[in-house]
């Protein structure tokens, strides 16, 4: 195992998010410290399930794994705090149809905007940090959303009063994926798909466990979601609807 690289760097944004979260949910101090990158004993545990290699934080001093379970319907914080909703080409077809658009260009003009942002992701091969610069179409979380709102936590307009998603059957792939994020890389001329957690401080579903045994069914279920989403991202790039540049 190598020291884990996290998608989000320690930041005021994560600290603020955790402070807000702790008003409504108990946050284990160790889980909080992992989010903030305050521990030096967090290792990157690799677990391959189906076609996805998971990178799960493992705390060597206490022998704990960081795992997750969704607390919906008691929680819908991710729909209140999403920083953006990037779309795959499959999402564009499904959501435009769901919203009643017969003309895709009209949907793109009224409901989406294009923006660019940077993420840091893990490289399992070298234990080094990869910086990805993404340019993608994004679904507007509010009708007046503009490029300047990219990254700002905004309550999504599709979250209804009961805490449900009003476009649930066609919601963006990134919503199905949360709180995981994924990336693909070439290993020995084969495409491999990897996933880890978005530790943004917005999700109260993280907890610690000594064994991953009870977690395997969830990881199996998510391996299909993650693989399909990552393939959709790759097709979106191939079709010219997104661009990802990677630098080390
Ligand atoms: S924030 Fe986390 S626990 Fe809450 S609904 Fe979203 S994924 Fe589930
Ligand atoms: S589209 Fe639906 S699932 Fe996604 S953030 Fe909005 S309300 Fe939540």
Short mmCIF file of C-alpha atoms in Angstrom, two decimals, residues 26-211:
data_model
loop_
_atom_site.label_atom_id
_atom_site.label_comp_id
_atom_site.label_asym_id
_atom_site.label_seq_id
_atom_site.Cartn_x
_atom_site.Cartn_y
_atom_site.Cartn_z
CA UNK A 26 -22.21 13.54 14.48
CA UNK A 27 -18.82 13.37 12.73
CA UNK A 28 -16.26 10.90 14.07
CA UNK A 29 -13.06 12.91 14.86
CA UNK A 30 -10.97 10.40 12.89
CA UNK A 31 -13.28 10.67 9.85
CA UNK A 32 -13.00 14.45 10.11
CA UNK A 33 -9.18 14.28 10.24
CA UNK A 34 -9.09 12.02 7.15
CA UNK A 35 -11.19 14.56 5.23
CA UNK A 36 -8.81 17.33 6.23
CA UNK A 37 -5.66 15.34 5.47
CA UNK A 38 -4.50 15.71 9.07
CA UNK A 39 -3.25 12.14 9.49
CA UNK A 40 0.01 10.81 8.12
CA UNK A 41 -1.00 7.15 8.54
CA UNK A 42 -3.72 7.03 5.87
CA UNK A 43 -2.83 4.38 3.31
CA UNK A 44 -4.35 3.61 -0.09
CA UNK A 45 -5.91 0.12 0.07
CA UNK A 46 -6.64 -1.29 -3.40
CA UNK A 47 -9.58 -3.62 -3.85
CA UNK A 48 -10.62 -4.82 -7.32
CA UNK A 49 -14.31 -5.62 -7.63
CA UNK A 50 -15.52 -6.66 -11.08
CA UNK A 51 -13.92 -4.14 -13.46
CA UNK A 52 -13.24 -1.40 -10.91
CA UNK A 53 -10.21 -0.94 -8.64
CA UNK A 54 -11.30 0.87 -5.49
CA UNK A 55 -8.89 3.03 -3.51
CA UNK A 56 -10.09 2.86 0.07
CA UNK A 57 -8.43 4.90 2.82
CA UNK A 58 -6.93 2.62 5.50
CA UNK A 59 -5.75 4.07 8.79
CA UNK A 60 -2.74 1.99 9.73
CA UNK A 61 -2.45 3.11 13.36
CA UNK A 62 -6.00 2.13 14.27
CA UNK A 63 -6.51 -0.59 11.59
CA UNK A 64 -9.68 1.08 10.29
CA UNK A 65 -11.08 1.35 6.76
CA UNK A 66 -13.10 4.39 5.72
CA UNK A 67 -16.43 3.18 4.31
CA UNK A 68 -19.73 4.78 3.38
CA UNK A 69 -23.44 4.23 3.43
CA UNK A 70 -26.10 6.62 2.15
CA UNK A 71 -28.36 8.12 4.85
CA UNK A 72 -31.13 9.15 2.46
CA UNK A 73 -34.04 9.91 3.09
CA UNK A 74 -32.82 11.47 6.36
CA UNK A 75 -30.11 13.27 4.39
CA UNK A 76 -30.03 14.96 0.97
CA UNK A 77 -27.05 17.14 1.57
CA UNK A 78 -25.35 16.25 -1.71
CA UNK A 79 -28.31 17.68 -3.66
CA UNK A 80 -28.10 20.85 -1.56
CA UNK A 81 -24.33 21.23 -1.88
CA UNK A 82 -23.32 19.95 -5.34
CA UNK A 83 -20.58 22.16 -6.75
CA UNK A 84 -21.51 21.30 -10.35
CA UNK A 85 -23.38 18.71 -12.40
CA UNK A 86 -21.16 17.68 -15.33
CA UNK A 87 -23.01 15.80 -18.06
CA UNK A 88 -22.10 12.86 -20.24
CA UNK A 89 -23.56 12.65 -23.73
CA UNK A 90 -25.90 9.92 -22.42
CA UNK A 91 -27.08 12.32 -19.69
CA UNK A 92 -27.82 14.97 -22.33
CA UNK A 93 -30.09 12.58 -24.24
CA UNK A 94 -31.89 11.30 -21.12
CA UNK A 95 -32.40 14.67 -19.37
CA UNK A 96 -33.41 16.61 -22.50
CA UNK A 97 -36.05 13.96 -23.19
CA UNK A 98 -37.19 13.97 -19.54
CA UNK A 99 -37.58 17.76 -19.62
CA UNK A 100 -39.59 17.58 -22.85
CA UNK A 101 -37.05 18.95 -25.34
CA UNK A 102 -37.32 17.62 -28.87
CA UNK A 103 -34.41 19.77 -30.01
CA UNK A 104 -31.11 18.92 -28.29
CA UNK A 105 -29.51 22.25 -29.19
CA UNK A 106 -32.37 24.08 -27.45
CA UNK A 107 -31.77 21.97 -24.32
CA UNK A 108 -28.05 22.73 -24.44
CA UNK A 109 -28.70 26.44 -24.81
CA UNK A 110 -31.29 26.77 -22.04
CA UNK A 111 -30.33 24.14 -19.46
CA UNK A 112 -26.55 23.80 -19.59
CA UNK A 113 -23.29 25.73 -19.66
CA UNK A 114 -19.72 24.77 -20.45
CA UNK A 115 -16.98 25.25 -17.89
CA UNK A 116 -13.44 24.18 -17.05
CA UNK A 117 -12.06 23.14 -13.65
CA UNK A 118 -9.19 21.20 -12.13
CA UNK A 119 -9.22 18.06 -9.98
CA UNK A 120 -6.43 16.10 -8.39
CA UNK A 121 -6.74 12.34 -8.63
CA UNK A 122 -4.72 9.37 -7.49
CA UNK A 123 -2.31 7.43 -9.62
CA UNK A 124 -2.27 3.86 -8.39
CA UNK A 125 0.80 3.02 -10.44
CA UNK A 126 3.20 5.58 -9.10
CA UNK A 127 1.55 6.90 -5.96
CA UNK A 128 1.82 10.37 -7.50
CA UNK A 129 -0.71 13.13 -7.90
CA UNK A 130 -2.36 13.63 -11.28
CA UNK A 131 -3.94 16.98 -12.07
CA UNK A 132 -6.86 16.68 -14.43
CA UNK A 133 -8.25 19.73 -16.20
CA UNK A 134 -11.81 19.02 -17.28
CA UNK A 135 -13.98 20.96 -19.73
CA UNK A 136 -17.55 19.68 -19.73
CA UNK A 137 -21.16 20.60 -20.22
CA UNK A 138 -22.91 21.17 -16.89
CA UNK A 139 -26.59 20.97 -16.05
CA UNK A 140 -27.80 24.23 -14.48
CA UNK A 141 -28.67 23.63 -10.82
CA UNK A 142 -30.78 26.75 -10.92
CA UNK A 143 -32.22 28.36 -14.00
CA UNK A 144 -30.04 31.44 -13.64
CA UNK A 145 -26.82 29.51 -13.01
CA UNK A 146 -23.81 30.79 -14.95
CA UNK A 147 -20.22 29.74 -15.46
CA UNK A 148 -19.16 31.91 -12.49
CA UNK A 149 -21.23 29.62 -10.21
CA UNK A 150 -19.13 26.60 -11.14
CA UNK A 151 -17.86 24.98 -7.91
CA UNK A 152 -20.17 26.95 -5.60
CA UNK A 153 -22.49 24.84 -3.46
CA UNK A 154 -26.02 25.47 -4.74
CA UNK A 155 -29.24 23.60 -3.90
CA UNK A 156 -30.32 21.76 -7.04
CA UNK A 157 -33.64 22.87 -8.52
CA UNK A 158 -34.61 19.23 -9.10
CA UNK A 159 -34.62 18.45 -5.36
CA UNK A 160 -38.28 18.41 -4.33
CA UNK A 161 -39.89 19.17 -0.96
CA UNK A 162 -39.82 15.49 0.05
CA UNK A 163 -36.06 15.30 -0.49
CA UNK A 164 -36.46 13.34 -3.73
CA UNK A 165 -34.96 14.04 -7.13
CA UNK A 166 -37.71 15.05 -9.55
CA UNK A 167 -35.70 13.71 -12.52
CA UNK A 168 -34.50 10.63 -10.65
CA UNK A 169 -34.84 8.13 -13.51
CA UNK A 170 -32.71 10.32 -15.78
CA UNK A 171 -30.59 12.24 -13.26
CA UNK A 172 -26.94 12.86 -14.27
CA UNK A 173 -24.51 9.98 -13.98
CA UNK A 174 -22.46 12.02 -11.53
CA UNK A 175 -25.42 11.94 -9.10
CA UNK A 176 -25.56 8.13 -9.28
CA UNK A 177 -21.82 8.03 -8.71
CA UNK A 178 -21.66 10.25 -5.61
CA UNK A 179 -19.76 10.11 -3.25
CA UNK A 180 -17.38 8.14 -5.46
CA UNK A 181 -15.41 9.63 -8.31
CA UNK A 182 -13.72 7.61 -11.01
CA UNK A 183 -10.98 7.76 -13.59
CA UNK A 184 -9.59 5.45 -16.26
CA UNK A 185 -5.98 4.76 -17.08
CA UNK A 186 -3.99 2.66 -19.46
CA UNK A 187 -2.28 -0.32 -17.79
CA UNK A 188 -0.29 -2.65 -20.04
CA UNK A 189 -2.33 -1.47 -23.05
CA UNK A 190 -5.60 -2.20 -21.27
CA UNK A 191 -8.03 0.37 -19.97
CA UNK A 192 -8.49 0.09 -16.20
CA UNK A 193 -11.13 1.90 -14.17
CA UNK A 194 -10.42 3.24 -10.68
CA UNK A 195 -12.58 4.86 -8.03
CA UNK A 196 -12.23 6.57 -4.69
CA UNK A 197 -14.25 8.92 -2.50
CA UNK A 198 -15.00 12.59 -2.98
CA UNK A 199 -14.04 13.79 0.51
CA UNK A 200 -15.59 17.24 0.21
CA UNK A 201 -17.04 17.34 3.74
CA UNK A 202 -20.63 17.37 2.43
CA UNK A 203 -21.59 13.75 3.10
CA UNK A 204 -22.30 12.45 6.62
CA UNK A 205 -22.41 8.81 5.43
CA UNK A 206 -18.71 8.00 6.06
CA UNK A 207 -17.71 5.80 8.99
CA UNK A 208 -14.89 3.47 10.07
CA UNK A 209 -14.82 -0.30 10.10
CA UNK A 210 -12.24 -2.97 10.91
CA UNK A 211 -13.38 -5.28 8.11
#
